Coordinates of C-alpha atoms and ligand atoms in Angstrom, one line a residue:
Chain A
X1 CA 5.0 -10.5 68.1
X2 CA 8.2 -8.8 66.8
X3 CA 10.9 -7.9 69.3
X4 CA 10.8 -4.3 70.7
X5 CA 12.6 -2.3 73.3
X6 CA 10.5 -0.8 76.1
X7 CA 10.8 2.2 78.3
X8 CA 8.6 4.1 80.8
X9 CA 7.9 7.8 80.5
X10 CA 7.3 9.8 83.6
X11 CA 5.6 12.9 82.1
X12 CA 4.1 14.0 78.8
X13 CA 7.3 16.0 78.1
X14 CA 9.4 13.0 78.8
X15 CA 7.3 10.8 76.6
X16 CA 7.4 13.1 73.5
X17 CA 11.2 13.7 73.9
X18 CA 11.7 9.9 74.1
X19 CA 9.7 9.6 70.9
X20 CA 11.2 12.5 69.0
X21 CA 13.0 11.7 65.8
X22 CA 12.7 8.0 66.0
X23 CA 11.1 5.7 63.5
X24 CA 8.9 2.8 64.4
X25 CA 8.1 4.0 67.9
X26 CA 4.7 3.8 69.5
X27 CA 3.2 5.1 72.8
X28 CA 1.4 2.4 74.7
X29 CA -1.4 3.2 77.1
X30 CA -3.9 0.5 78.0
X31 CA -2.5 -1.7 75.3
X32 CA -5.8 -3.3 74.5
X33 CA -5.7 -2.4 70.8
X34 CA -2.0 -2.0 70.2
X35 CA -1.0 -5.4 71.7
X36 CA -3.8 -7.1 69.8
X37 CA -2.4 -5.7 66.5
X38 CA 1.2 -6.4 67.5
X39 CA 0.4 -10.1 68.1
X40 CA -0.9 -10.3 64.6
X41 CA 2.1 -8.3 63.3
X42 CA -0.2 -5.7 61.9
X43 CA 1.5 -3.1 64.1
X44 CA 5.3 -3.7 64.3
X45 CA 6.9 -1.1 66.4
X46 CA 10.5 -1.6 67.4
X47 CA 10.2 0.6 70.5
X48 CA 7.4 1.2 72.9
X49 CA 7.1 4.1 75.3
X50 CA 4.8 3.3 78.2
X51 CA 2.8 6.4 79.0
X52 CA 0.7 4.9 81.7
X53 CA 2.8 6.6 84.4
X54 CA 2.6 10.1 83.0
X55 CA 0.0 11.2 85.5
X56 CA -2.7 12.2 83.0
X57 CA -5.4 10.3 84.9
X58 CA -7.4 13.3 86.3
X59 CA -10.7 14.8 85.2
X60 CA -10.7 18.5 86.1
X61 CA -13.0 21.5 85.5
X62 CA -11.9 24.0 82.9
X63 CA -12.1 27.8 83.3
X64 CA -15.1 28.0 80.9
X65 CA -17.3 25.5 82.8
X66 CA -16.3 22.4 80.9
X67 CA -14.2 19.4 81.8
X68 CA -10.6 18.4 80.9
X69 CA -10.2 14.6 80.7
X70 CA -6.6 13.4 81.0
X71 CA -5.6 11.1 78.2
X72 CA -4.9 8.2 80.6
X73 CA -8.3 8.3 82.3
X74 CA -9.8 4.8 81.9
X75 CA -13.0 4.3 80.0
X76 CA -14.5 2.9 83.2
X77 CA -13.5 5.9 85.3
X78 CA -14.8 8.3 82.7
X79 CA -18.1 6.6 82.4
X80 CA -18.5 6.5 86.1
X81 CA -17.5 10.1 86.9
X82 CA -20.6 11.8 88.5
X83 CA -20.0 15.0 86.4
X84 CA -20.0 13.0 83.1
X85 CA -23.1 11.1 84.2
X86 CA -24.9 14.3 85.1
X87 CA -23.9 16.7 82.3
X88 CA -22.6 14.6 79.5
X89 CA -24.7 11.5 79.7
X90 CA -24.3 10.6 76.0
X91 CA -20.6 10.1 76.7
X92 CA -21.2 7.8 79.7
X93 CA -23.7 5.8 77.7
X94 CA -21.4 5.5 74.7
X95 CA -18.6 4.3 76.8
X96 CA -20.6 1.6 78.6
X97 CA -21.9 0.4 75.2
X98 CA -18.4 -0.4 74.1
X99 CA -16.2 -3.4 74.7
X100 CA -16.4 -5.3 78.1
X101 CA -15.9 -4.4 81.7
X102 CA -12.4 -5.8 81.7
X103 CA -11.4 -3.9 78.6
X104 CA -12.9 -0.6 79.8
X105 CA -10.9 -0.9 83.0
X106 CA -7.7 -0.8 80.9
X107 CA -8.8 1.2 77.8
X108 CA -7.8 4.9 78.0
X109 CA -9.4 8.1 76.6
X110 CA -6.4 8.7 74.2
X111 CA -6.1 5.1 73.1
X112 CA -9.8 4.8 72.5
X113 CA -9.7 7.7 70.0
X114 CA -6.8 6.1 68.2
X115 CA -8.0 2.5 68.1
X116 CA -7.8 1.1 64.6
X117 CA -10.6 -0.2 62.3
X118 CA -12.1 -3.6 62.8
X119 CA -12.4 -4.3 59.0
X120 CA -11.9 -8.1 58.8
X121 CA -9.5 -7.7 55.8
X122 CA -7.3 -5.3 57.8
X123 CA -7.0 -8.0 60.4
X124 CA -6.2 -10.7 57.9
X125 CA -2.6 -10.3 56.9
X126 CA -3.1 -12.6 53.9
X127 CA -5.5 -10.1 52.3
X128 CA -4.8 -6.9 50.3
X129 CA -5.4 -3.8 52.4
X130 CA -4.4 -0.3 51.6
X131 CA -4.6 0.7 55.2
X132 CA -2.2 -2.0 56.5
X133 CA 0.0 -2.1 53.4
X134 CA 0.0 1.1 51.3
X135 CA -1.1 0.6 47.7
X136 CA -1.7 -3.2 48.1
X137 CA -5.4 -2.9 47.2
X138 CA -8.6 -3.2 49.2
X139 CA -10.0 -6.7 49.6
X140 CA -13.1 -5.3 51.3
X141 CA -14.4 -3.6 48.2
X142 CA -16.1 -6.4 46.3
X143 CA -15.7 -8.6 49.4
X144 CA -17.8 -9.2 52.5
X145 CA -18.6 -5.6 53.3
X146 CA -21.7 -5.9 55.5
X147 CA -20.0 -4.2 58.5
X148 CA -18.1 -1.6 56.5
X149 CA -18.6 2.1 55.8
X150 CA -21.2 3.7 53.6
X151 CA -20.1 7.4 53.7
X152 CA -16.8 9.3 53.8
X153 CA -15.2 6.2 52.3
X154 CA -13.0 6.2 49.1
X155 CA -12.0 3.9 46.3
X156 CA -9.0 2.9 48.4
X157 CA -10.8 2.1 51.7
X158 CA -14.3 1.6 53.0
X159 CA -13.4 0.9 56.7
X160 CA -15.2 2.4 59.6
X161 CA -13.8 3.9 62.8
X162 CA -15.0 1.5 65.5
X163 CA -15.0 3.8 68.6
X164 CA -18.3 4.4 70.4
X165 CA -16.7 7.0 72.7
X166 CA -15.5 9.1 69.8
X167 CA -19.1 9.4 68.4
X168 CA -20.3 10.9 71.7
X169 CA -17.2 13.2 71.8
X170 CA -18.1 14.4 68.3
X171 CA -21.6 15.4 69.3
X172 CA -20.2 17.2 72.4
X173 CA -17.7 19.2 70.3
X174 CA -14.8 17.8 72.3
X175 CA -11.3 19.2 71.7
X176 CA -8.2 17.0 71.6
X177 CA -5.1 18.5 73.3
X178 CA -1.7 17.4 72.3
X179 CA 2.0 17.9 73.0
X180 CA 4.9 17.9 70.6
X181 CA 8.6 17.2 71.2
X182 CA 9.5 20.9 70.8
X183 CA 7.2 21.8 73.7
X184 CA 4.4 23.2 71.5
X185 CA 0.9 22.2 72.2
X186 CA -2.2 21.9 70.0
X187 CA -5.9 22.0 70.6
X188 CA -7.6 20.1 67.8
X189 CA -11.4 20.2 67.5
X190 CA -12.6 16.6 67.2
X191 CA -14.3 17.6 63.9
X192 CA -10.8 18.2 62.5
X193 CA -9.0 15.3 64.2
X194 CA -9.7 12.4 61.9
X195 CA -8.7 12.3 58.2
X196 CA -10.9 10.8 55.5
X197 CA -9.1 7.9 53.7
X198 CA -8.9 9.4 50.2
X199 CA -6.0 7.7 48.5
X200 CA -4.0 7.3 51.7
X201 CA -6.1 5.3 54.2
X202 CA -3.1 4.6 56.4
X203 CA -3.2 8.3 57.5
X204 CA -6.0 8.3 60.0
X205 CA -5.6 11.5 62.1
X206 CA -3.8 14.8 61.9
X207 CA -1.4 13.8 64.6
X208 CA 2.3 14.2 63.7
X209 CA 5.0 11.7 64.6
X210 CA 5.9 11.8 68.3
X211 CA 2.8 14.0 69.0
X212 CA 1.0 12.8 72.1
X213 CA -2.6 13.3 73.2
X214 CA -2.5 14.8 76.7
X215 CA -6.2 15.4 77.3
X216 CA -9.7 15.8 75.7
X217 CA -11.7 18.8 76.8
X218 CA -15.5 19.1 76.8
X219 CA -17.1 22.5 76.5
X220 CA -19.6 23.6 79.1
X221 CA -22.7 21.4 79.4
X222 CA -25.5 22.1 76.8
X223 CA -28.3 20.4 78.7
X224 CA -30.9 18.5 76.7
X225 CA -31.7 14.8 76.6
X226 CA -28.6 12.6 76.1
X227 CA -29.1 9.3 74.2
X228 CA -26.7 6.8 72.7
X229 CA -28.3 4.0 70.8
X230 CA -26.1 1.2 69.4
X231 CA -27.3 -1.5 67.0
X232 CA -25.1 -4.6 66.9
X233 CA -25.1 -8.3 66.1
X234 CA -25.5 -9.3 69.7
X235 CA -26.9 -7.4 72.7
X236 CA -23.5 -6.8 74.4
X237 CA -19.8 -6.9 73.7
X238 CA -19.9 -6.3 69.9
X239 CA -18.9 -3.4 67.7
X240 CA -21.6 -1.1 66.3
X241 CA -23.3 -1.8 63.0
X242 CA -24.9 1.6 63.4
X243 CA -25.0 3.8 66.4
X244 CA -26.5 7.2 67.1
X245 CA -25.3 9.7 69.7
X246 CA -27.7 12.5 70.3
X247 CA -28.3 15.5 72.5
X248 CA -31.9 16.7 72.0
X249 CA -33.6 19.8 73.3
X250 CA -37.2 20.1 74.4
X251 CA -38.0 22.4 71.4
X252 CA -37.1 19.6 69.0
X253 CA -33.7 21.0 68.0
X254 CA -30.6 19.1 68.7
X255 CA -27.4 17.5 67.6
X256 CA -26.6 13.9 66.5
X257 CA -23.7 11.9 65.1
X258 CA -23.4 8.3 63.9
X259 CA -21.0 5.5 64.4
X260 CA -20.6 2.4 62.3
X261 CA -21.1 4.3 59.0
X262 CA -17.9 6.1 58.2
X263 CA -14.1 6.3 58.8
X264 CA -14.8 8.8 61.6
X265 CA -17.8 9.7 63.7
X266 CA -20.3 11.1 61.1
X267 CA -21.9 14.4 61.9
X268 CA -23.5 16.8 59.4
X269 CA -24.7 20.1 60.9
X270 CA -27.1 20.6 58.0
X271 CA -28.8 17.3 58.9
X272 CA -29.3 18.5 62.4
X273 CA -31.3 21.5 61.2
X274 CA -33.8 19.0 59.7
X275 CA -34.3 17.2 63.0
X276 CA -37.7 19.0 63.7
X277 CA -38.9 17.5 60.4
X278 CA -38.2 14.0 61.7
X279 CA -35.7 11.1 61.3
X280 CA -36.2 10.5 57.6
X281 CA -35.3 14.0 56.5
X282 CA -32.4 14.3 58.9
X283 CA -31.0 10.8 58.0
X284 CA -31.3 11.5 54.3
X285 CA -29.3 14.7 54.6
X286 CA -26.7 13.0 56.8
X287 CA -26.2 10.3 54.2
X288 CA -26.7 12.4 51.1
X289 CA -23.2 11.5 49.8
X290 CA -23.3 7.9 50.8
X291 CA -21.8 5.3 48.4
X292 CA -22.8 2.0 49.9
X293 CA -21.9 -1.4 48.6
X294 CA -24.5 -4.1 47.8
X295 CA -23.5 -5.7 51.1
X296 CA -24.0 -2.7 53.3
X297 CA -26.8 -0.7 51.6
X298 CA -29.0 -1.8 54.5
X299 CA -27.2 0.5 56.8
X300 CA -28.9 3.6 55.2
X301 CA -32.3 2.4 56.3
X302 CA -31.0 1.1 59.6
X303 CA -29.4 4.5 60.4
X304 CA -32.7 6.2 59.7
X305 CA -34.6 3.8 61.9
X306 CA -32.1 4.0 64.7
X307 CA -32.4 7.8 64.6
X308 CA -36.2 7.5 64.6
X309 CA -36.0 5.3 67.7
X310 CA -33.7 7.9 69.3
X311 CA -36.2 10.7 68.6
X312 CA -39.0 8.6 70.0
X313 CA -37.1 7.9 73.1
X314 CA -36.4 11.7 73.5
X315 CA -40.1 12.4 73.3
X316 CA -41.1 9.7 75.8
Chain B
X1 CA 18.6 0.3 76.6
X2 CA 19.6 -0.4 73.0
X3 CA 18.0 2.2 70.8
X4 CA 19.0 1.2 67.3
X5 CA 16.5 -0.3 64.9
X6 CA 19.3 -1.6 62.8
X7 CA 20.4 -4.5 65.0
X8 CA 20.0 -7.9 63.4
X9 CA 17.8 -10.3 65.3
X10 CA 19.6 -13.0 67.1
X11 CA 17.4 -16.0 67.4
X12 CA 19.6 -17.4 70.1
X13 CA 19.4 -14.2 72.0
X14 CA 15.7 -14.1 71.7
X15 CA 15.4 -17.7 72.9
X16 CA 17.7 -17.0 75.8
X17 CA 15.5 -14.1 76.7
X18 CA 13.3 -16.9 78.0
X19 CA 10.0 -16.7 76.0
X20 CA 10.1 -19.9 74.0
X21 CA 6.5 -19.4 72.8
X22 CA 6.8 -15.9 71.4
X23 CA 10.2 -16.6 70.0
X24 CA 9.0 -19.6 68.1
X25 CA 6.0 -17.7 66.8
X26 CA 8.1 -14.9 65.5
X27 CA 10.7 -17.3 64.0
X28 CA 8.0 -19.1 62.1
X29 CA 6.5 -15.9 60.8
X30 CA 7.2 -15.4 57.1
X31 CA 7.6 -11.6 57.6
X32 CA 10.2 -11.8 60.3
X33 CA 13.3 -13.4 58.9
X34 CA 16.9 -12.9 60.0
X35 CA 17.2 -10.3 57.2
X36 CA 14.7 -7.9 58.7
X37 CA 16.3 -5.4 61.0
X38 CA 14.9 -5.9 64.5
X39 CA 16.2 -4.5 67.7
X40 CA 18.1 -6.8 70.0
X41 CA 16.1 -6.9 73.2
X42 CA 17.5 -7.1 76.7
X43 CA 15.3 -8.7 79.3
X44 CA 13.6 -6.2 81.5
X45 CA 13.1 -6.7 85.3
X46 CA 9.7 -6.7 86.9
X47 CA 8.8 -6.7 90.5
X48 CA 5.2 -7.1 91.5
X49 CA 2.9 -8.8 94.0
X50 CA 1.0 -11.8 92.9
X51 CA -1.6 -13.3 95.3
X52 CA 0.0 -11.5 98.2
X53 CA 3.6 -12.6 97.5
X54 CA 6.3 -10.4 96.2
X55 CA 7.8 -11.7 92.9
X56 CA 10.6 -10.7 90.7
X57 CA 11.2 -11.7 87.1
X58 CA 13.5 -11.0 84.2
X59 CA 11.3 -11.0 81.1
X60 CA 11.4 -10.5 77.4
X61 CA 9.5 -7.3 76.7
X62 CA 6.9 -9.3 74.7
X63 CA 5.7 -11.5 77.5
X64 CA 2.1 -10.7 78.4
X65 CA 0.8 -10.7 82.0
X66 CA -1.0 -13.9 81.1
X67 CA 2.2 -15.7 80.0
X68 CA 4.2 -14.3 82.9
X69 CA 1.6 -15.9 85.3
X70 CA 1.3 -19.2 83.5
X71 CA 4.7 -19.8 82.1
X72 CA 7.0 -18.0 84.5
X73 CA 5.2 -18.3 87.8
X74 CA 3.4 -21.6 87.1
X75 CA 0.0 -20.1 88.1
X76 CA -1.8 -22.1 85.4
X77 CA -5.3 -21.4 86.9
X78 CA -5.6 -18.4 84.6
X79 CA -6.4 -19.7 81.1
X80 CA -5.4 -18.7 77.6
X81 CA -8.5 -18.8 75.4
X82 CA -8.4 -16.5 72.3
X83 CA -5.4 -14.4 73.4
X84 CA -7.1 -11.3 71.8
X85 CA -9.3 -10.0 74.6
X86 CA -12.4 -11.5 73.1
X87 CA -13.2 -14.4 75.5
X88 CA -12.3 -13.4 79.0
X89 CA -10.7 -16.7 80.0
X90 CA -7.6 -14.8 81.1
X91 CA -9.4 -12.4 83.4
X92 CA -7.4 -11.5 86.6
X93 CA -7.7 -8.7 89.1
X94 CA -5.0 -6.0 89.1
X95 CA -5.1 -3.3 91.8
X96 CA -8.7 -4.2 92.5
X97 CA -9.9 -4.1 88.9
X98 CA -10.5 -7.0 86.5
X99 CA -8.6 -6.9 83.2
X100 CA -7.8 -9.2 80.3
X101 CA -4.2 -10.4 81.2
X102 CA -3.6 -11.4 77.6
X103 CA -3.8 -7.8 76.3
X104 CA -1.4 -6.4 78.9
X105 CA 2.4 -6.5 78.9
X106 CA 3.9 -8.0 82.0
X107 CA 6.6 -5.3 82.2
X108 CA 3.8 -2.7 82.5
X109 CA 2.8 -4.1 85.9
X110 CA 5.8 -2.9 87.9
X111 CA 4.6 -2.5 91.5
X112 CA 1.1 -3.8 90.8
X113 CA -0.9 -6.2 92.9
X114 CA -2.3 -9.1 90.9
X115 CA -4.9 -11.6 92.1
X116 CA -5.5 -14.8 90.2
X117 CA -8.0 -17.6 90.8
X118 CA -5.3 -19.2 93.0
X119 CA -5.2 -16.1 95.2
X120 CA -9.0 -15.8 95.7
X121 CA -9.2 -19.0 97.6
X122 CA -7.9 -22.5 97.9
X123 CA -9.8 -25.9 97.6
X124 CA -9.8 -26.0 101.5
X125 CA -10.7 -22.4 102.0
X126 CA -12.8 -21.3 99.0
X127 CA -13.8 -17.7 98.3
X128 CA -17.6 -17.4 98.6
X129 CA -17.9 -17.0 94.8
X130 CA -15.8 -20.2 94.2
X131 CA -18.1 -22.1 96.7
X132 CA -21.2 -20.7 95.0
X133 CA -19.9 -21.8 91.5
X134 CA -19.5 -25.3 92.9
X135 CA -22.9 -25.3 94.5
X136 CA -24.7 -24.1 91.4
X137 CA -22.7 -26.0 88.8
X138 CA -21.5 -22.7 87.3
X139 CA -19.4 -24.6 84.7
X140 CA -19.1 -27.7 82.6
X141 CA -15.7 -28.2 81.1
X142 CA -14.3 -25.6 83.5
X143 CA -11.9 -23.8 81.1
X144 CA -13.5 -20.4 81.3
X145 CA -14.3 -20.8 85.0
X146 CA -11.2 -19.0 86.6
X147 CA -11.9 -16.0 84.4
X148 CA -15.7 -16.2 85.1
X149 CA -15.0 -16.2 88.8
X150 CA -12.5 -13.3 88.8
X151 CA -15.0 -11.4 86.7
X152 CA -18.0 -12.3 88.9
X153 CA -16.2 -11.1 92.0
X154 CA -15.3 -7.8 90.4
X155 CA -18.7 -7.3 88.9
X156 CA -20.3 -7.3 92.4
X157 CA -17.7 -4.8 93.4
X158 CA -18.3 -2.6 90.4
X159 CA -22.1 -2.6 91.1
X160 CA -21.5 -1.7 94.7
X161 CA -19.1 1.1 93.6
X162 CA -22.0 2.5 91.5
X163 CA -20.2 2.1 88.1
X164 CA -23.0 2.3 85.5
X165 CA -23.5 -0.2 82.7
X166 CA -25.2 -0.4 79.4
X167 CA -28.5 -1.7 81.0
X168 CA -28.5 0.9 83.9
X169 CA -31.8 2.7 83.4
X170 CA -30.9 6.0 85.1
X171 CA -27.2 6.6 85.1
X172 CA -27.5 9.4 87.6
X173 CA -29.2 7.2 90.2
X174 CA -27.7 4.4 92.3
X175 CA -27.0 1.1 90.4
X176 CA -29.2 -1.9 91.5
X177 CA -27.8 -5.4 92.2
X178 CA -30.1 -6.9 89.6
X179 CA -29.9 -10.0 87.3
X180 CA -29.9 -7.7 84.3
X181 CA -26.9 -5.8 85.6
X182 CA -24.9 -8.9 86.4
X183 CA -25.7 -10.5 83.0
X184 CA -24.6 -7.4 81.0
X185 CA -21.4 -7.0 83.0
X186 CA -20.5 -10.6 82.5
X187 CA -20.6 -10.3 78.7
X188 CA -16.8 -10.2 78.4
X189 CA -16.6 -13.8 79.6
X190 CA -17.7 -16.3 77.0
X191 CA -18.6 -19.9 78.1
X192 CA -18.9 -22.3 75.2
X193 CA -20.7 -24.9 77.4
X194 CA -23.4 -22.3 78.1
X195 CA -23.3 -22.4 81.9
X196 CA -24.5 -18.8 82.0
X197 CA -27.7 -19.3 83.9
X198 CA -25.9 -21.3 86.6
X199 CA -23.2 -18.7 86.8
X200 CA -25.9 -16.1 87.3
X201 CA -27.4 -18.2 90.1
X202 CA -24.0 -18.4 91.8
X203 CA -23.5 -14.6 91.5
X204 CA -27.0 -13.9 92.8
X205 CA -26.5 -16.0 95.9
X206 CA -23.2 -14.2 96.7
X207 CA -24.8 -10.8 95.9
X208 CA -27.6 -11.6 98.3
X209 CA -25.1 -12.3 101.0
X210 CA -23.2 -9.1 100.5
X211 CA -26.2 -6.8 99.8
Ligands
FAD1 C1 -12.7 -7.8 72.1 C2 -12.7 -6.3 72.0 C3 -14.0 -5.6 71.8 C4 -14.0 -4.2 71.8 N1 -15.2 -3.6 71.6 C5 -15.3 -2.3 71.5 C6 -16.5 -1.6 71.3 O1 -17.6 -2.2 71.2 N2 -16.5 -0.3 71.1 C7 -15.4 0.5 71.2 O2 -15.4 1.7 71.1 N3 -14.2 -0.1 71.4 C8 -14.1 -1.5 71.5 N4 -12.9 -2.1 71.7 C9 -11.7 -1.3 71.6 C10 -11.2 -0.6 72.9 O3 -12.1 0.4 73.2 C11 -9.8 -0.1 72.6 O4 -9.0 -1.2 72.4 C12 -9.3 0.8 73.6 O5 -10.2 2.0 73.8 C13 -7.9 1.3 73.3 O6 -7.4 2.1 74.4 P1 -6.0 1.7 75.0 O7 -5.6 2.7 76.0 O8 -5.9 0.3 75.4 O9 -5.1 1.9 73.7 P2 -3.6 1.3 73.3 O10 -3.8 -0.1 72.7 O11 -2.6 1.5 74.4 O12 -3.3 2.3 72.1 C14 -4.0 2.4 70.9 C15 -3.3 3.3 69.9 O13 -3.3 4.7 70.5 C16 -2.0 5.2 70.6 N5 -2.0 6.0 71.8 C17 -2.6 5.6 73.0 N6 -2.6 6.7 73.9 C18 -2.0 7.7 73.2 C19 -1.8 9.1 73.5 N7 -2.1 9.6 74.8 N8 -1.2 9.9 72.6 C20 -0.9 9.4 71.4 N9 -1.1 8.1 71.0 C21 -1.7 7.3 71.9 C22 -1.1 4.0 70.7 O14 0.2 4.2 70.2 C23 -1.8 3.0 69.8 O15 -1.5 3.3 68.4 C24 -12.8 -3.5 71.8 C25 -11.6 -4.1 72.0 C26 -11.5 -5.5 72.1 C27 -10.2 -6.2 72.3
SF4_2 S1 -11.6 -1.3 53.7 FE1 -9.8 -0.3 54.3 S2 -9.1 -1.4 56.1 FE2 -10.6 -2.8 55.0 S3 -9.3 -4.0 53.5 FE3 -10.0 -2.1 52.4 S4 -8.2 -0.7 52.7 FE4 -8.0 -2.3 54.3

């Protein structure tokens, strides 16, 4: 790990003002992704601002009947909250499908959204990677790409976003709330939060330097059956190969988004319109623009079958 | 605190900071040479409670909770396996919750209460989970065992507290103290000897007592 200086922030305003105008500074929340990457010198901040004491660990009702989840609420606390379990079951399910009990106790809502890809070439500092080292090339394209993305990818990067939680947040139309050093705040719909890689895969979200996530809000509950189904190489404690988050209504309509396929949770509203026609039609529309590699073409069929299993579970 | 990125690294300063292991790693790294501008880091003070005792340390900011326990407090029961949160050997209990001590900075634990395997019980006065592991042979080489036991103790607490898991059938209902629940929740602790079924027997026995 490279040397860094460290200070604790006492409030979101304090945190963003400490970060303002500095290069190479990072917020640290649970630390479960950042420290992993710092040990490998993939992340090399020279200054860390500890935001764990900023008091953002509450889940509160909003005026329009939804919930406001503080950015520091742990993945365990969020999954266990009775309101989340009752009204946003897909979120609770996605959270407990991710990582391990120990990690979920530390992982935070904000940190989970911003965790970085698990592309094996991103992790191997001897390999070319446009995300880690701009314009160095992409070793995954033409490499071992079985786990990597099939849609939304580019000629520069085919990595996926690894979060389970974010896929459920996408299906629930969550909104990311942030604070800037000048006191301004933003409410960013999760559909607009992540950036596709294009030619600049190192830009992953619309966040600006020193901008801090303060909360994620959920709109009021939409009812329906909540399902999160994750396909992975072992039954627990592994990242998704393909996952489906769905909220399905008794009349056959519904919403769904997929993990494991793209650089961000992948949701296509036009595909949802086709749900009453079955998994095949909906999955084909979802993946219409897919550009799989030979190594990950299987994910197209797997996504369709996972969706079929979800629809069958909803009917049962 | 020094806020300037443009300080040159002082290897001596870093070594004097007291983290031989991290300092050597970064000195050997091809990317971090003396030419790279790195901040000069002052040690940071940390006061926390470990196994019921108040402790105070001056630490390099890079020291993980795991290294603070092992290298600075000589509590070597907690083990370093992968050092990347993948194996669970470093599991300890902080403020009543199990965490991977390898993925946590020591200086982020100001005021916290940490319990390690040494704090759960002693050879003369074992914690019920430690005694059950002995009785059921819940280990072979023993390397993952401290982490397994800290996790096992917490898992029973988590089930009692009603925290749902991936195998919980109805997440709006009460969570059952079942083998499936225990198995799923222990997945963050890898045992290369494969003592899993004996670990589960040990946990089931303790769970039966507390149920
Ligand atoms: C072995 C292992 C297995 C895992 N398996 C899974 C899995 O199956 N599914 C899954 O979804 N995840 C998995 N994870 C990832 C885990 O969910 C993330 O590490 C965790 O959610 C990150 O949260 P954190 O609070 O620890 O983030 P940190 O590590 O503290 O931060 C991550 C990033 O977010 C930034 N950040 C944090 N909070 C804020 C904020 N409020 N505002 C602005 N920036 C912020 C930090 O600067 C940093 O860049 C796994 C991790 C490990 C180590
Ligand atoms: S797919 Fe993206 S993250 Fe993986 S090596 Fe290529 S550029 Fe890097």
